[in-house]
CSV table of C-alpha atoms in Angstrom, one decimal:
chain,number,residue,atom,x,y,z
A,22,UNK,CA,16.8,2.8,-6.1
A,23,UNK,CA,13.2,4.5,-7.3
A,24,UNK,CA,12.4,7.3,-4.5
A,25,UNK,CA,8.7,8.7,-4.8
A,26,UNK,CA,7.8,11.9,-3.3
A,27,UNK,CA,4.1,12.9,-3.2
A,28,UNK,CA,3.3,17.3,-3.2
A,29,UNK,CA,0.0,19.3,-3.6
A,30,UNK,CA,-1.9,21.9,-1.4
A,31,UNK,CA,-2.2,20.6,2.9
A,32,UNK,CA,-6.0,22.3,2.7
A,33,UNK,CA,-9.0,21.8,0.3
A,34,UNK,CA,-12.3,23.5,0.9
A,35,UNK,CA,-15.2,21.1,0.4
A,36,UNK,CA,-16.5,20.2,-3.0
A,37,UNK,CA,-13.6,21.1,-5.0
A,38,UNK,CA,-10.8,19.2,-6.8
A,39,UNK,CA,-7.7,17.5,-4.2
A,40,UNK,CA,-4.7,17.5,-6.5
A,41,UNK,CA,-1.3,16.0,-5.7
A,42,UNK,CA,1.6,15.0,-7.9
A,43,UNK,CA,4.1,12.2,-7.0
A,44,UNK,CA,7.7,13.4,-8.7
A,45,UNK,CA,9.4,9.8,-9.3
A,46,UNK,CA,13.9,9.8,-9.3
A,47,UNK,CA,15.7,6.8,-9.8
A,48,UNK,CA,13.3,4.7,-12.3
A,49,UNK,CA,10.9,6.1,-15.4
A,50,UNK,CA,7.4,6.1,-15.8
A,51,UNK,CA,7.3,4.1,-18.9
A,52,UNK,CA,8.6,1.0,-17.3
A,53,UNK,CA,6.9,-2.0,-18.4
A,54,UNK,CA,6.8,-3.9,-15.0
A,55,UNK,CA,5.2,-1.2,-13.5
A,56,UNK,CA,2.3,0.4,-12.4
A,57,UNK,CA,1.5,3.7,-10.4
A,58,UNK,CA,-0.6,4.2,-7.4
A,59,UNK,CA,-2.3,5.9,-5.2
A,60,UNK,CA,-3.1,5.0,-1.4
A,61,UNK,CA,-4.6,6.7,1.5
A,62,UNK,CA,-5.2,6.6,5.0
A,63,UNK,CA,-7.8,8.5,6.8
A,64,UNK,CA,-6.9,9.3,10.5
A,65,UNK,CA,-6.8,6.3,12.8
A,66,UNK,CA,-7.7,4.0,10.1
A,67,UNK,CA,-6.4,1.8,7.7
A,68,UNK,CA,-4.8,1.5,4.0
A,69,UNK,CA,-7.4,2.2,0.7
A,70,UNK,CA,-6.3,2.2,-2.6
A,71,UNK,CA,-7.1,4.7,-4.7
A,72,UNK,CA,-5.9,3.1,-8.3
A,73,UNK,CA,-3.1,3.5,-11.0
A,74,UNK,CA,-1.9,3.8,-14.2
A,75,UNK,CA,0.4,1.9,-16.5
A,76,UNK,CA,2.4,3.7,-19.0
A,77,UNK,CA,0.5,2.9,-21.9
A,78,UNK,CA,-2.7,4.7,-20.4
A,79,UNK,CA,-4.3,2.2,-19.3
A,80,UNK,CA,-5.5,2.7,-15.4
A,81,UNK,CA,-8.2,1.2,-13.0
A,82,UNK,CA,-9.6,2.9,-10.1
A,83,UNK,CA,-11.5,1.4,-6.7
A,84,UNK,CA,-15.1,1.6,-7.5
A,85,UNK,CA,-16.1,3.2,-4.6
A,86,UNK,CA,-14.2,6.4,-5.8
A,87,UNK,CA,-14.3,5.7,-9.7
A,88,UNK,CA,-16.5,8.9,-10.4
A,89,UNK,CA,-14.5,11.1,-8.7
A,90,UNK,CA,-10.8,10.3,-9.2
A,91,UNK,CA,-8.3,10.9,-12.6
A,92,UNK,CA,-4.9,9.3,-12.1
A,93,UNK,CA,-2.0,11.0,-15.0
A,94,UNK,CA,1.0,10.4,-16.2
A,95,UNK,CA,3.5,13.1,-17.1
A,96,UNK,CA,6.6,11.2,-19.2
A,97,UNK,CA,8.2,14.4,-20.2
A,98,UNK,CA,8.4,15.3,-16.3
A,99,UNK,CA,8.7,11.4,-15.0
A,100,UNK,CA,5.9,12.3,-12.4
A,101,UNK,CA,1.9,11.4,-11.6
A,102,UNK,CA,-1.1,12.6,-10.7
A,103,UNK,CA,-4.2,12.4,-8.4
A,104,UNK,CA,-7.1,14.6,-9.3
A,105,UNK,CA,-9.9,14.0,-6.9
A,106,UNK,CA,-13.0,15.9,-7.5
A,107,UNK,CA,-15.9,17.0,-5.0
A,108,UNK,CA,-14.1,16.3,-1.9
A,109,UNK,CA,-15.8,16.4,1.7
A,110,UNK,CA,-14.7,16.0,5.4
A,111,UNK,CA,-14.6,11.9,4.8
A,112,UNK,CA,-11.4,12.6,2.0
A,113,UNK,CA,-9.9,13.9,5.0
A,114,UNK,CA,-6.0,11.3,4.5
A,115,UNK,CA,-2.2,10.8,4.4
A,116,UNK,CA,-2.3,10.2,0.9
A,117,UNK,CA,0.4,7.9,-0.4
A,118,UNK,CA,2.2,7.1,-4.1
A,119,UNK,CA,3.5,4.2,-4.7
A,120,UNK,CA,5.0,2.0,-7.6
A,121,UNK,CA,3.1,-1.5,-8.2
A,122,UNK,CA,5.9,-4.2,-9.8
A,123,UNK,CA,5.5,-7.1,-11.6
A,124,UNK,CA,7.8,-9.2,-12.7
A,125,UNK,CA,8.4,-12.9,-13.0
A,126,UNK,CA,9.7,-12.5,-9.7
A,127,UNK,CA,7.7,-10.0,-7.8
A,128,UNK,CA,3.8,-9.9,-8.4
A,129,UNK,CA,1.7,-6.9,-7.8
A,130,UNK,CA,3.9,-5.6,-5.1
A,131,UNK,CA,3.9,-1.9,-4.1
A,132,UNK,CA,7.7,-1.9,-3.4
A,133,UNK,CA,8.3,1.8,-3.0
A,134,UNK,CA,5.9,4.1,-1.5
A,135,UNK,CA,6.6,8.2,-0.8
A,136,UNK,CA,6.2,9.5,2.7
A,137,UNK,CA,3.0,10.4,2.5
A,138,UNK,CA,1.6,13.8,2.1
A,139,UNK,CA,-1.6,14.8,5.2
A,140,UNK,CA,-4.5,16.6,3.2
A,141,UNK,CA,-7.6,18.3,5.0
A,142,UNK,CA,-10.9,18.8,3.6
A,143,UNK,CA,-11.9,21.9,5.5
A,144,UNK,CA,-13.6,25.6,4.8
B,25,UNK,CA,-14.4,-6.6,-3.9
B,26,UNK,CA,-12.3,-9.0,-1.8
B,27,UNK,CA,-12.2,-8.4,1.9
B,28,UNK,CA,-8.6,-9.3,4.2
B,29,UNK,CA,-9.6,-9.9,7.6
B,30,UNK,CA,-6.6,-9.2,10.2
B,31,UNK,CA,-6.1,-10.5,13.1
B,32,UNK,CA,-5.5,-9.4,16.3
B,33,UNK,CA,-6.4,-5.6,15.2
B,34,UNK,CA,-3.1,-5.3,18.2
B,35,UNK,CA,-1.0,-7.0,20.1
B,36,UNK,CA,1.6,-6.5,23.1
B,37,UNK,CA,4.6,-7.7,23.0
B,38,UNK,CA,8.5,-7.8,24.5
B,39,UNK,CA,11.6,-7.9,22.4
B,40,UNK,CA,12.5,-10.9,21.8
B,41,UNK,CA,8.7,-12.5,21.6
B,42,UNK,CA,7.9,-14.5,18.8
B,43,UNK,CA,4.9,-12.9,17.4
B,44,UNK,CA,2.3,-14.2,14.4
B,45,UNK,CA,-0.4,-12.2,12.6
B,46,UNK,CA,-2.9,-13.7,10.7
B,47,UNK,CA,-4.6,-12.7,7.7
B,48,UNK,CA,-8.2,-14.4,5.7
B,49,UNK,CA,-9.1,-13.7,2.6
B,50,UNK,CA,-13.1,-13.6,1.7
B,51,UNK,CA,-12.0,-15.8,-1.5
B,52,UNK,CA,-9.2,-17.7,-2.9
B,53,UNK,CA,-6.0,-15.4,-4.1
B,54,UNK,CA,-3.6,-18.3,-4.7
B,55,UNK,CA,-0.3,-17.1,-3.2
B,56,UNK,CA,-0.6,-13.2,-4.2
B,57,UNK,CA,-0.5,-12.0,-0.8
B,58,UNK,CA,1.9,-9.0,0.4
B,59,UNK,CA,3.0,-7.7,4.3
B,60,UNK,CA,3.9,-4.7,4.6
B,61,UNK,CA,5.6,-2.8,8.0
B,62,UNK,CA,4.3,0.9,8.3
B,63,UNK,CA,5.4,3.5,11.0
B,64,UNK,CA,4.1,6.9,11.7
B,65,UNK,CA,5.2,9.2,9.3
B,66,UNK,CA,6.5,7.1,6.9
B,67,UNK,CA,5.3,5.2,3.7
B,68,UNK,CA,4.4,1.2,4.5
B,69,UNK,CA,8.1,-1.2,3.9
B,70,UNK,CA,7.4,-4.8,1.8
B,71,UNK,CA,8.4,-7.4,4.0
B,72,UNK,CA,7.1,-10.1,1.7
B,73,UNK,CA,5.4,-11.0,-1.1
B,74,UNK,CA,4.0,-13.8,-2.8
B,75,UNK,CA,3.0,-14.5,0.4
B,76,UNK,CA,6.1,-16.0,1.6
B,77,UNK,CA,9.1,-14.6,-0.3
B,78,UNK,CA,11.0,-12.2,2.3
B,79,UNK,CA,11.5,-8.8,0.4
B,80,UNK,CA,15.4,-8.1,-0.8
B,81,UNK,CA,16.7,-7.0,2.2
B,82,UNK,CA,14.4,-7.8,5.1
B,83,UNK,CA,15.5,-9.5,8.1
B,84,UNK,CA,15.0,-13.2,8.0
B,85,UNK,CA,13.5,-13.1,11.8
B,86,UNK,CA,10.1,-12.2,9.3
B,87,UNK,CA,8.4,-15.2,7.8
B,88,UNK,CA,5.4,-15.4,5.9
B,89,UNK,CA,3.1,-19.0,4.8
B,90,UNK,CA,-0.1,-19.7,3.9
B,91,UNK,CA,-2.0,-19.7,-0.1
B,92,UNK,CA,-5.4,-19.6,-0.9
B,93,UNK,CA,-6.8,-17.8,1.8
B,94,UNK,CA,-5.3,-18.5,5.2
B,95,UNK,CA,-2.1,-16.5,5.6
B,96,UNK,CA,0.3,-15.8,8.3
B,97,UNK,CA,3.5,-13.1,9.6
B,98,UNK,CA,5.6,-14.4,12.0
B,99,UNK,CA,8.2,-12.8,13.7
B,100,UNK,CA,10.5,-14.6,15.1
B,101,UNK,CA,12.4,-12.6,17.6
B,102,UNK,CA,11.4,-9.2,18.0
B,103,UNK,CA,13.9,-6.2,17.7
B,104,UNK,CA,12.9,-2.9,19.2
B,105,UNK,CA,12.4,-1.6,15.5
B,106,UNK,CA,9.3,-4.3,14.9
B,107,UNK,CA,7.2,-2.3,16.9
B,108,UNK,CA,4.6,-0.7,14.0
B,109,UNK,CA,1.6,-1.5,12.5
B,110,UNK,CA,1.1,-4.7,10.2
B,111,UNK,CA,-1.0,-5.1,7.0
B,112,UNK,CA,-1.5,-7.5,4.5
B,113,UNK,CA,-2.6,-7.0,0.8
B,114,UNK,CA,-3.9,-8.7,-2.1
B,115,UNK,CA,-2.9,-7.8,-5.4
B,116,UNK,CA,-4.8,-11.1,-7.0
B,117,UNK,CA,-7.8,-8.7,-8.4
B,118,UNK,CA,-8.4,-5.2,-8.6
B,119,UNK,CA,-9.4,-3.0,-6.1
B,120,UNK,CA,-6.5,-3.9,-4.6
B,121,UNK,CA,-7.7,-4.6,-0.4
B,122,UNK,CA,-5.5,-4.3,2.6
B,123,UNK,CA,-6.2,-5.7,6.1
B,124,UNK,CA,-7.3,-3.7,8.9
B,125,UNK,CA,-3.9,-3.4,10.0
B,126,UNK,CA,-2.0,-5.6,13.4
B,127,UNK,CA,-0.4,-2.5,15.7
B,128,UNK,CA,2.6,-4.1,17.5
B,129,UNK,CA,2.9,-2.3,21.1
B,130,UNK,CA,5.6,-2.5,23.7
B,131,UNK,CA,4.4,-4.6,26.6
């Protein structure tokens, strides 16, 4: 059973660089049925996604945070990464990791998440 | 970017109450449609996917139907655990969009 468990600094000041890192156990990076996400929820509101990465490199990212965000893969360590650059009040979020699946029996489901890790943009 | 409208944004309910959610999508996804369960302090659960698969080990009192763009979670009887938040997901195109989410409150 893949567990995910995100970790990264609780405080950012505004305009510099959120990172986190999602340690996987139980499943490796460089499966081929899967990708790896990022998610977030700001307070009181509901699920974004950030974007993923496959093992091979490639990744895609929502456009409406494409400038900003780098999602990496560390094989060596079996763990990923959310760089998100120039952040303000409105990055303000549980931020979640999560593996994607797809298989001939399971499509594009996020089947494992972490528990979430509360970030706050604040000086 | 594909927008999954929710419906109701919450409901009340008593254990035992059959509940359904519903879930429209702003185009046609075929059948790649997922429910998740989420609770406070904790990462969302699959319940189903492919929009009406139940997830390896869910309880079959949760039911999921629809394709295309119409979906809907039903909950046949529910348990004093059910009481979360509900959201559907598309994983048809990228971005990946979830619903607004369905909170499930005691009556």
């Amino acid at each position: 059973q893949v567990q995910l468990q995100e970790s990264g600094p609780g405080l950012v000041k505004p305009s510099e660089t959120l990172s986190l890192t999602c340690t996987v156990s139980g499943g490796s990076l460089n499966s081929n049925a899967d990708y790896w996400a990022w998610i977030r929820q700001p307070p009181g509101k509901g699920l974004e996604w950030i974007g993923y990465m496959y093992y091979s490199g490639t990744t895609n990212y929502n456009p409406s945070l494409k400038s900003r965000v780098t999602i990496s893969l560390d094989m060596s360590r079996n763990l990923f990464s959310l760089n998100l650059s120039s952040v303000s009040a409105a990055d303000t979020a549980i931020y979640y990791c999560a593996r994607e699946r797809w298989t001939p029996m399971v499509r594009g489901v996020m089947d494992s998440w972490g528990q979430g890790a509360l970030v706050t943009v604040s000086s | 970017d594909i927008q999954m409208t929710q419906s109701p944004s919450s409901l009340s309910a008593s254990v035992g109450d059959r509940v359904t959610i519903t879930c429209r999508a702003s185009q046609r996804i075929d059948n790649f449609l997922n429910w998740y369960q989420h609770k406070p302090g904790e990462g969302p659960k699959v319940l189903i996917h492919a929009a009406s698969t139940l997830h390896s080990g869910v309880p079959s009192r949760f039911s999921g139907s629809g394709s295309g763009t119409d979906f809907t979670l039903t909950i046949s009887s529910l348990q004093p655990e059910d009481f979360a938040t509900y959201y559907c997901q598309q994983s048809y195109i990228n971005p990946r969009t979830f619903g607004q989410g369905t909170k499930v409150e005691v009556k």
